[in-house]
Amino acid sequence: MKEQILGTGLSGLVGSRVVELNPDLNFVDASLESGVNILDKKQLKQFFKNNPGASTIIHFAAFTDTNAAWNQKGDKNGLCYQLNVDGTQNIVDLCKEYRKHLIHISTDFVFDGTKKTVYTEEDTPHPLDWYGETKYLAEKLIIDSGLPASIVRIAFPYRALSNTKVDFVRKILNKLQNNKPVTMFTDQKTTPTFIDDIGLGLRFFMDKKPLGIYHLVGPTSQSPYDTAKNIAQVFDLNANLVKSSSLEDYLQTPNARPYAKNLSLSNQKFSFESGFFPRNITAGLQELKRQLSLLPSLQS
Ligand SMILES: NC(=O)c1ccc[n+]([C@@H]2O[C@H](COP(=O)([O-])OP(=O)(O)OC[C@H]3O[C@@H](n4cnc5c(N)ncnc54)[C@H](OP(=O)(O)O)[C@@H]3O)[C@@H](O)[C@H]2O)c1
């Protein structure tokens, strides 16, 4: 019989691919579609009660629109705070009651980007925006609860196909394929991560249930400008359409939303303990291209 894993957010950009890549597991999703709102304690409790066989829950569900989150800054009645903090608290309470191991998906946005070198799990978060702040509050409440939990930070996830939202790589690719220019920061660093590697890498947490914080990210940290150039190169598109801009300049404009300058994350702890090495950006893009080529009608 397949091992049962409970989940939230399994219909989302990342969660849906995790399900696809682990067909030997029986995922059960607490989703709005299946009638389980994580903000409704009764519905959530019934979900836990109905699925006593699972020892683990993997929690993806979150308010992930960072721009919309910024407009809710400080609002504890806003959906961003409610989903990311209150929703996580509800999960934590039930994990305690029903003795489940929690795998909580978090984000690089917990860091402020002022560090000059790569961020490790030892670094103290200091989020710049409301989304990052609510995700950090969720991490803290999990740690304070004493619940056996893995907190897994991911960053800039991209994949070949998604029925839900379009990730940053697909946005750039779509523009380049339509001969439109893309303007990207040269003075920011991010750590793009191929979602298939998140899907496979999460197996370590489901199988071994390690405790603590982990960075499950790709090994390449570079500017969004360089990533766009990589995309043009791998897909044989016009790299001259990739134009440069400056985050430093953007931050000087009135009402600029804060963005972290350095979101380089180290995956050393994760790779050392799991023996799994996520692909670098070029290898990730090449695999993405291969997967798209199998579905030519869906390429645009
Ligand atoms: N995407 C990124 O760039 C990124 C980067 C770093 C970290 N992360 C983290 O990775 C995780 C997954 O992100 P994602 O981009 O895959 O998310 P997503 O595509 O935005 O999906 C959000 C998921 O949450 C579910 N959900 C929303 N409200 C709910 C509620 N009240 N009750 C139950 N489920 C609810 C949605 O289900 P419905 O379909 O039913 O609405 C959906 O499955 C999040 O924790 C996020 O913070 C994402």
PDB file of N, CA and C and ligand atoms in Angstrom, residues 7-16 29-40 43-44 59-66 79 82-84 87 91 104-109 131 135 152-159 162 164-165 167-168 195 198, ligand 1:
ATOM      1  N   GLY A   7      -1.175  16.979   2.885  1.00  0.00           N
ATOM      2  CA  GLY A   7      -0.587  18.187   2.326  1.00  0.00           C
ATOM      3  C   GLY A   7      -1.555  19.340   2.347  1.00  0.00           C
ATOM      4  N   THR A   8      -0.992  20.546   2.227  1.00  0.00           N
ATOM      5  CA  THR A   8      -1.792  21.737   1.938  1.00  0.00           C
ATOM      6  C   THR A   8      -1.133  22.388   0.733  1.00  0.00           C
ATOM      7  N   GLY A   9      -1.917  23.062  -0.088  1.00  0.00           N
ATOM      8  CA  GLY A   9      -1.344  23.775  -1.237  1.00  0.00           C
ATOM      9  C   GLY A   9      -0.812  22.850  -2.317  1.00  0.00           C
ATOM     10  N   LEU A  10      -1.320  21.633  -2.381  1.00  0.00           N
ATOM     11  CA  LEU A  10      -0.812  20.681  -3.387  1.00  0.00           C
ATOM     12  C   LEU A  10      -1.340  20.966  -4.787  1.00  0.00           C
ATOM     13  N   SER A  11      -2.247  21.947  -4.907  1.00  0.00           N
ATOM     14  CA  SER A  11      -2.702  22.346  -6.240  1.00  0.00           C
ATOM     15  C   SER A  11      -1.880  23.515  -6.767  1.00  0.00           C
ATOM     16  N   GLY A  12      -0.949  24.015  -5.978  1.00  0.00           N
ATOM     17  CA  GLY A  12      -0.203  25.222  -6.340  1.00  0.00           C
ATOM     18  C   GLY A  12       0.958  24.958  -7.287  1.00  0.00           C
ATOM     19  N   LEU A  13       1.685  26.011  -7.603  1.00  0.00           N
ATOM     20  CA  LEU A  13       2.810  25.942  -8.547  1.00  0.00           C
ATOM     21  C   LEU A  13       3.814  24.857  -8.152  1.00  0.00           C
ATOM     22  N   VAL A  14       4.243  24.866  -6.919  1.00  0.00           N
ATOM     23  CA  VAL A  14       5.280  23.923  -6.474  1.00  0.00           C
ATOM     24  C   VAL A  14       4.660  22.589  -6.054  1.00  0.00           C
ATOM     25  N   GLY A  15       3.617  22.661  -5.221  1.00  0.00           N
ATOM     26  CA  GLY A  15       3.025  21.443  -4.662  1.00  0.00           C
ATOM     27  C   GLY A  15       2.525  20.483  -5.725  1.00  0.00           C
ATOM     28  N   SER A  16       1.941  21.011  -6.802  1.00  0.00           N
ATOM     29  CA  SER A  16       1.368  20.119  -7.822  1.00  0.00           C
ATOM     30  C   SER A  16       2.472  19.304  -8.513  1.00  0.00           C
ATOM     31  N   ASP A  29      -4.801  16.146  -0.122  1.00  0.00           N
ATOM     32  CA  ASP A  29      -4.665  17.604  -0.057  1.00  0.00           C
ATOM     33  C   ASP A  29      -5.794  18.262   0.742  1.00  0.00           C
ATOM     34  N   ALA A  30      -5.407  19.130   1.650  1.00  0.00           N
ATOM     35  CA  ALA A  30      -6.400  19.976   2.321  1.00  0.00           C
ATOM     36  C   ALA A  30      -6.511  21.251   1.502  1.00  0.00           C
ATOM     37  N   SER A  31      -7.457  21.304   0.591  1.00  0.00           N
ATOM     38  CA  SER A  31      -7.552  22.472  -0.285  1.00  0.00           C
ATOM     39  C   SER A  31      -8.964  23.030  -0.243  1.00  0.00           C
ATOM     40  N   LEU A  32      -9.102  24.245  -0.712  1.00  0.00           N
ATOM     41  CA  LEU A  32     -10.436  24.848  -0.780  1.00  0.00           C
ATOM     42  C   LEU A  32     -11.326  23.982  -1.663  1.00  0.00           C
ATOM     43  N   GLU A  33     -10.704  23.457  -2.731  1.00  0.00           N
ATOM     44  CA  GLU A  33     -11.466  22.632  -3.671  1.00  0.00           C
ATOM     45  C   GLU A  33     -11.990  21.357  -3.004  1.00  0.00           C
ATOM     46  N   SER A  34     -11.165  20.775  -2.124  1.00  0.00           N
ATOM     47  CA  SER A  34     -11.609  19.544  -1.450  1.00  0.00           C
ATOM     48  C   SER A  34     -12.428  19.864  -0.193  1.00  0.00           C
ATOM     49  N   GLY A  35     -12.744  21.142   0.000  1.00  0.00           N
ATOM     50  CA  GLY A  35     -13.612  21.522   1.114  1.00  0.00           C
ATOM     51  C   GLY A  35     -12.887  21.738   2.425  1.00  0.00           C
ATOM     52  N   VAL A  36     -11.574  21.946   2.360  1.00  0.00           N
ATOM     53  CA  VAL A  36     -10.822  22.203   3.593  1.00  0.00           C
ATOM     54  C   VAL A  36     -10.098  23.542   3.490  1.00  0.00           C
ATOM     55  N   ASN A  37     -10.612  24.506   4.249  1.00  0.00           N
ATOM     56  CA  ASN A  37      -9.971  25.812   4.336  1.00  0.00           C
ATOM     57  C   ASN A  37      -9.065  25.765   5.567  1.00  0.00           C
ATOM     58  N   ILE A  38      -7.787  26.048   5.380  1.00  0.00           N
ATOM     59  CA  ILE A  38      -6.883  25.918   6.536  1.00  0.00           C
ATOM     60  C   ILE A  38      -7.179  26.968   7.612  1.00  0.00           C
ATOM     61  N   LEU A  39      -8.011  27.962   7.268  1.00  0.00           N
ATOM     62  CA  LEU A  39      -8.393  28.957   8.272  1.00  0.00           C
ATOM     63  C   LEU A  39      -9.610  28.501   9.081  1.00  0.00           C
ATOM     64  N   ASP A  40     -10.212  27.402   8.656  1.00  0.00           N
ATOM     65  CA  ASP A  40     -11.391  26.879   9.356  1.00  0.00           C
ATOM     66  C   ASP A  40     -10.941  25.709  10.233  1.00  0.00           C
ATOM     67  N   GLN A  43     -12.953  22.352   9.917  1.00  0.00           N
ATOM     68  CA  GLN A  43     -12.692  21.598   8.681  1.00  0.00           C
ATOM     69  C   GLN A  43     -11.308  20.945   8.730  1.00  0.00           C
ATOM     70  N   LEU A  44     -10.361  21.701   9.253  1.00  0.00           N
ATOM     71  CA  LEU A  44      -8.985  21.193   9.292  1.00  0.00           C
ATOM     72  C   LEU A  44      -8.876  20.015  10.267  1.00  0.00           C
ATOM     73  N   HIS A  59       3.292  21.353   4.233  1.00  0.00           N
ATOM     74  CA  HIS A  59       2.458  22.563   4.236  1.00  0.00           C
ATOM     75  C   HIS A  59       2.978  23.600   3.240  1.00  0.00           C
ATOM     76  N   PHE A  60       2.348  23.619   2.046  1.00  0.00           N
ATOM     77  CA  PHE A  60       2.695  24.599   1.009  1.00  0.00           C
ATOM     78  C   PHE A  60       1.769  25.809   1.028  1.00  0.00           C
ATOM     79  N   ALA A  61       0.525  25.613   1.454  1.00  0.00           N
ATOM     80  CA  ALA A  61      -0.489  26.665   1.271  1.00  0.00           C
ATOM     81  C   ALA A  61      -0.026  27.979   1.886  1.00  0.00           C
ATOM     82  N   ALA A  62      -0.160  29.039   1.133  1.00  0.00           N
ATOM     83  CA  ALA A  62       0.288  30.352   1.610  1.00  0.00           C
ATOM     84  C   ALA A  62      -0.293  31.429   0.715  1.00  0.00           C
ATOM     85  N   PHE A  63      -0.225  32.640   1.196  1.00  0.00           N
ATOM     86  CA  PHE A  63      -0.525  33.817   0.371  1.00  0.00           C
ATOM     87  C   PHE A  63       0.795  34.177  -0.288  1.00  0.00           C
ATOM     88  N   THR A  64       0.895  33.979  -1.620  1.00  0.00           N
ATOM     89  CA  THR A  64       2.206  34.066  -2.263  1.00  0.00           C
ATOM     90  C   THR A  64       2.370  35.265  -3.199  1.00  0.00           C
ATOM     91  N   ASP A  65       1.324  36.075  -3.317  1.00  0.00           N
ATOM     92  CA  ASP A  65       1.419  37.252  -4.187  1.00  0.00           C
ATOM     93  C   ASP A  65       2.108  38.372  -3.386  1.00  0.00           C
ATOM     94  N   THR A  66       3.407  38.537  -3.633  1.00  0.00           N
ATOM     95  CA  THR A  66       4.202  39.443  -2.785  1.00  0.00           C
ATOM     96  C   THR A  66       3.784  40.911  -2.957  1.00  0.00           C
ATOM     97  N   LEU A  79      -5.628  38.814   4.365  1.00  0.00           N
ATOM     98  CA  LEU A  79      -5.525  37.395   4.017  1.00  0.00           C
ATOM     99  C   LEU A  79      -4.080  36.891   4.092  1.00  0.00           C
ATOM    100  N   GLN A  82      -3.378  36.153   7.686  1.00  0.00           N
ATOM    101  CA  GLN A  82      -4.245  35.051   8.120  1.00  0.00           C
ATOM    102  C   GLN A  82      -3.761  33.713   7.573  1.00  0.00           C
ATOM    103  N   LEU A  83      -3.481  33.668   6.270  1.00  0.00           N
ATOM    104  CA  LEU A  83      -3.061  32.377   5.679  1.00  0.00           C
ATOM    105  C   LEU A  83      -1.677  31.970   6.173  1.00  0.00           C
ATOM    106  N   ASN A  84      -0.740  32.916   6.112  1.00  0.00           N
ATOM    107  CA  ASN A  84       0.654  32.546   6.379  1.00  0.00           C
ATOM    108  C   ASN A  84       0.935  32.335   7.859  1.00  0.00           C
ATOM    109  N   GLY A  87      -3.051  30.446   9.589  1.00  0.00           N
ATOM    110  CA  GLY A  87      -3.227  29.129   8.953  1.00  0.00           C
ATOM    111  C   GLY A  87      -2.147  28.159   9.419  1.00  0.00           C
ATOM    112  N   ILE A  91      -2.347  24.568  11.643  1.00  0.00           N
ATOM    113  CA  ILE A  91      -1.684  23.303  11.256  1.00  0.00           C
ATOM    114  C   ILE A  91      -0.824  22.802  12.412  1.00  0.00           C
ATOM    115  N   HIS A 104       7.355  22.251   6.655  1.00  0.00           N
ATOM    116  CA  HIS A 104       6.818  23.594   6.374  1.00  0.00           C
ATOM    117  C   HIS A 104       7.652  24.243   5.274  1.00  0.00           C
ATOM    118  N   ILE A 105       6.983  24.709   4.229  1.00  0.00           N
ATOM    119  CA  ILE A 105       7.708  25.331   3.108  1.00  0.00           C
ATOM    120  C   ILE A 105       7.807  26.837   3.346  1.00  0.00           C
ATOM    121  N   SER A 106       9.046  27.321   3.384  1.00  0.00           N
ATOM    122  CA  SER A 106       9.264  28.747   3.616  1.00  0.00           C
ATOM    123  C   SER A 106      10.050  29.352   2.447  1.00  0.00           C
ATOM    124  N   THR A 107      10.650  30.484   2.676  1.00  0.00           N
ATOM    125  CA  THR A 107      11.135  31.288   1.543  1.00  0.00           C
ATOM    126  C   THR A 107      12.441  32.028   1.851  1.00  0.00           C
ATOM    127  N   ASP A 108      13.174  32.329   0.787  1.00  0.00           N
ATOM    128  CA  ASP A 108      14.373  33.182   0.890  1.00  0.00           C
ATOM    129  C   ASP A 108      14.005  34.611   1.300  1.00  0.00           C
ATOM    130  N   PHE A 109      12.717  35.005   1.121  1.00  0.00           N
ATOM    131  CA  PHE A 109      12.305  36.378   1.449  1.00  0.00           C
ATOM    132  C   PHE A 109      12.333  36.655   2.956  1.00  0.00           C
ATOM    133  N   TYR A 131       5.132  39.942   3.005  1.00  0.00           N
ATOM    134  CA  TYR A 131       5.106  38.507   2.707  1.00  0.00           C
ATOM    135  C   TYR A 131       6.228  37.805   3.495  1.00  0.00           C
ATOM    136  N   LYS A 135       5.916  35.051   6.583  1.00  0.00           N
ATOM    137  CA  LYS A 135       6.521  33.721   6.455  1.00  0.00           C
ATOM    138  C   LYS A 135       7.526  33.497   7.588  1.00  0.00           C
ATOM    139  N   VAL A 152      11.637  24.132   5.427  1.00  0.00           N
ATOM    140  CA  VAL A 152      12.380  24.026   4.165  1.00  0.00           C
ATOM    141  C   VAL A 152      12.197  25.306   3.371  1.00  0.00           C
ATOM    142  N   ARG A 153      13.276  26.084   3.272  1.00  0.00           N
ATOM    143  CA  ARG A 153      13.194  27.331   2.489  1.00  0.00           C
ATOM    144  C   ARG A 153      13.523  27.028   1.028  1.00  0.00           C
ATOM    145  N   ILE A 154      12.656  27.510   0.147  1.00  0.00           N
ATOM    146  CA  ILE A 154      12.915  27.382  -1.288  1.00  0.00           C
ATOM    147  C   ILE A 154      13.028  28.802  -1.867  1.00  0.00           C
ATOM    148  N   ALA A 155      13.474  28.911  -3.108  1.00  0.00           N
ATOM    149  CA  ALA A 155      13.701  30.244  -3.679  1.00  0.00           C
ATOM    150  C   ALA A 155      13.494  30.225  -5.184  1.00  0.00           C
ATOM    151  N   PHE A 156      12.834  31.227  -5.692  1.00  0.00           N
ATOM    152  CA  PHE A 156      12.673  31.441  -7.139  1.00  0.00           C
ATOM    153  C   PHE A 156      12.458  30.133  -7.911  1.00  0.00           C
ATOM    154  N   PRO A 157      11.349  29.424  -7.577  1.00  0.00           N
ATOM    155  CA  PRO A 157      11.090  28.145  -8.243  1.00  0.00           C
ATOM    156  C   PRO A 157      10.598  28.323  -9.678  1.00  0.00           C
ATOM    157  N   TYR A 158      11.063  27.433 -10.558  1.00  0.00           N
ATOM    158  CA  TYR A 158      10.603  27.463 -11.958  1.00  0.00           C
ATOM    159  C   TYR A 158      10.419  26.041 -12.451  1.00  0.00           C
ATOM    160  N   ARG A 159       9.498  25.871 -13.396  1.00  0.00           N
ATOM    161  CA  ARG A 159       9.194  24.543 -13.934  1.00  0.00           C
ATOM    162  C   ARG A 159       8.762  24.659 -15.381  1.00  0.00           C
ATOM    163  N   SER A 162       2.785  24.639 -15.899  1.00  0.00           N
ATOM    164  CA  SER A 162       1.970  24.791 -14.695  1.00  0.00           C
ATOM    165  C   SER A 162       0.573  25.220 -15.107  1.00  0.00           C
ATOM    166  N   THR A 164      -1.363  26.505 -12.931  1.00  0.00           N
ATOM    167  CA  THR A 164      -1.754  27.553 -11.997  1.00  0.00           C
ATOM    168  C   THR A 164      -1.147  28.881 -12.406  1.00  0.00           C
ATOM    169  N   LYS A 165       0.014  29.213 -11.879  1.00  0.00           N
ATOM    170  CA  LYS A 165       0.559  30.523 -12.255  1.00  0.00           C
ATOM    171  C   LYS A 165       1.848  30.372 -13.062  1.00  0.00           C
ATOM    172  N   ASP A 167       5.637  31.110 -13.629  1.00  0.00           N
ATOM    173  CA  ASP A 167       6.797  31.488 -12.814  1.00  0.00           C
ATOM    174  C   ASP A 167       7.699  32.463 -13.570  1.00  0.00           C
ATOM    175  N   PHE A 168       8.748  32.955 -12.902  1.00  0.00           N
ATOM    176  CA  PHE A 168       9.552  34.038 -13.470  1.00  0.00           C
ATOM    177  C   PHE A 168      10.310  33.597 -14.719  1.00  0.00           C
ATOM    178  N   ILE A 195      11.966  23.352 -10.039  1.00  0.00           N
ATOM    179  CA  ILE A 195      10.954  22.763  -9.145  1.00  0.00           C
ATOM    180  C   ILE A 195      11.057  21.235  -9.113  1.00  0.00           C
ATOM    181  N   ILE A 198      13.092  20.416  -6.313  1.00  0.00           N
ATOM    182  CA  ILE A 198      12.373  20.572  -5.037  1.00  0.00           C
ATOM    183  C   ILE A 198      11.511  19.324  -4.820  1.00  0.00           C
TER     184      ILE A 198
HETATM  185  N1  LIG B   1       6.329  30.677  -5.835  1.00  0.00           N
HETATM  186  C1  LIG B   1       7.427  31.221  -5.332  1.00  0.00           C
HETATM  187  O1  LIG B   1       8.088  32.040  -5.996  1.00  0.00           O
HETATM  188  C2  LIG B   1       7.920  30.819  -3.957  1.00  0.00           C
HETATM  189  C3  LIG B   1       9.212  31.197  -3.559  1.00  0.00           C
HETATM  190  C4  LIG B   1       9.664  30.826  -2.298  1.00  0.00           C
HETATM  191  C5  LIG B   1       8.824  30.121  -1.436  1.00  0.00           C
HETATM  192  N2  LIG B   1       7.563  29.800  -1.835  1.00  0.00           N
HETATM  193  C6  LIG B   1       6.686  29.080  -0.893  1.00  0.00           C
HETATM  194  O2  LIG B   1       6.319  27.844  -1.486  1.00  0.00           O
HETATM  195  C7  LIG B   1       4.982  27.486  -1.101  1.00  0.00           C
HETATM  196  C8  LIG B   1       4.182  27.146  -2.344  1.00  0.00           C
HETATM  197  O3  LIG B   1       4.135  28.294  -3.194  1.00  0.00           O
HETATM  198  P1  LIG B   1       3.388  28.242  -4.598  1.00  0.00           P
HETATM  199  O4  LIG B   1       3.921  29.362  -5.402  1.00  0.00           O
HETATM  200  O5  LIG B   1       3.385  26.852  -5.128  1.00  0.00           O
HETATM  201  O6  LIG B   1       1.892  28.597  -4.129  1.00  0.00           O
HETATM  202  P2  LIG B   1       0.633  28.960  -5.047  1.00  0.00           P
HETATM  203  O7  LIG B   1       0.843  28.455  -6.441  1.00  0.00           O
HETATM  204  O8  LIG B   1       0.335  30.403  -4.857  1.00  0.00           O
HETATM  205  O9  LIG B   1      -0.501  28.071  -4.398  1.00  0.00           O
HETATM  206  C9  LIG B   1      -1.032  28.394  -3.145  1.00  0.00           C
HETATM  207  C10 LIG B   1      -1.742  27.174  -2.646  1.00  0.00           C
HETATM  208  O10 LIG B   1      -2.361  27.484  -1.377  1.00  0.00           O
HETATM  209  C11 LIG B   1      -3.671  26.968  -1.398  1.00  0.00           C
HETATM  210  N3  LIG B   1      -4.553  27.750  -0.519  1.00  0.00           N
HETATM  211  C12 LIG B   1      -4.745  29.093  -0.559  1.00  0.00           C
HETATM  212  N4  LIG B   1      -5.624  29.453   0.390  1.00  0.00           N
HETATM  213  C13 LIG B   1      -5.990  28.306   1.041  1.00  0.00           C
HETATM  214  C14 LIG B   1      -6.847  28.027   2.122  1.00  0.00           C
HETATM  215  N5  LIG B   1      -7.521  29.008   2.760  1.00  0.00           N
HETATM  216  N6  LIG B   1      -6.995  26.746   2.536  1.00  0.00           N
HETATM  217  C15 LIG B   1      -6.334  25.746   1.896  1.00  0.00           C
HETATM  218  N7  LIG B   1      -5.486  25.955   0.876  1.00  0.00           N
HETATM  219  C16 LIG B   1      -5.307  27.224   0.453  1.00  0.00           C
HETATM  220  C17 LIG B   1      -4.105  27.081  -2.839  1.00  0.00           C
HETATM  221  O11 LIG B   1      -5.167  26.203  -3.038  1.00  0.00           O
HETATM  222  P3  LIG B   1      -6.380  26.566  -4.049  1.00  0.00           P
HETATM  223  O12 LIG B   1      -5.868  26.184  -5.388  1.00  0.00           O
HETATM  224  O13 LIG B   1      -7.491  25.690  -3.554  1.00  0.00           O
HETATM  225  O14 LIG B   1      -6.655  28.036  -3.903  1.00  0.00           O
HETATM  226  C18 LIG B   1      -2.835  26.668  -3.570  1.00  0.00           C
HETATM  227  O15 LIG B   1      -2.755  25.279  -3.665  1.00  0.00           O
HETATM  228  C19 LIG B   1       4.436  28.660  -0.290  1.00  0.00           C
HETATM  229  O16 LIG B   1       4.504  28.346   1.076  1.00  0.00           O
HETATM  230  C20 LIG B   1       5.377  29.800  -0.624  1.00  0.00           C
HETATM  231  O17 LIG B   1       5.480  30.720   0.449  1.00  0.00           O
HETATM  232  C21 LIG B   1       7.085  30.114  -3.087  1.00  0.00           C
END
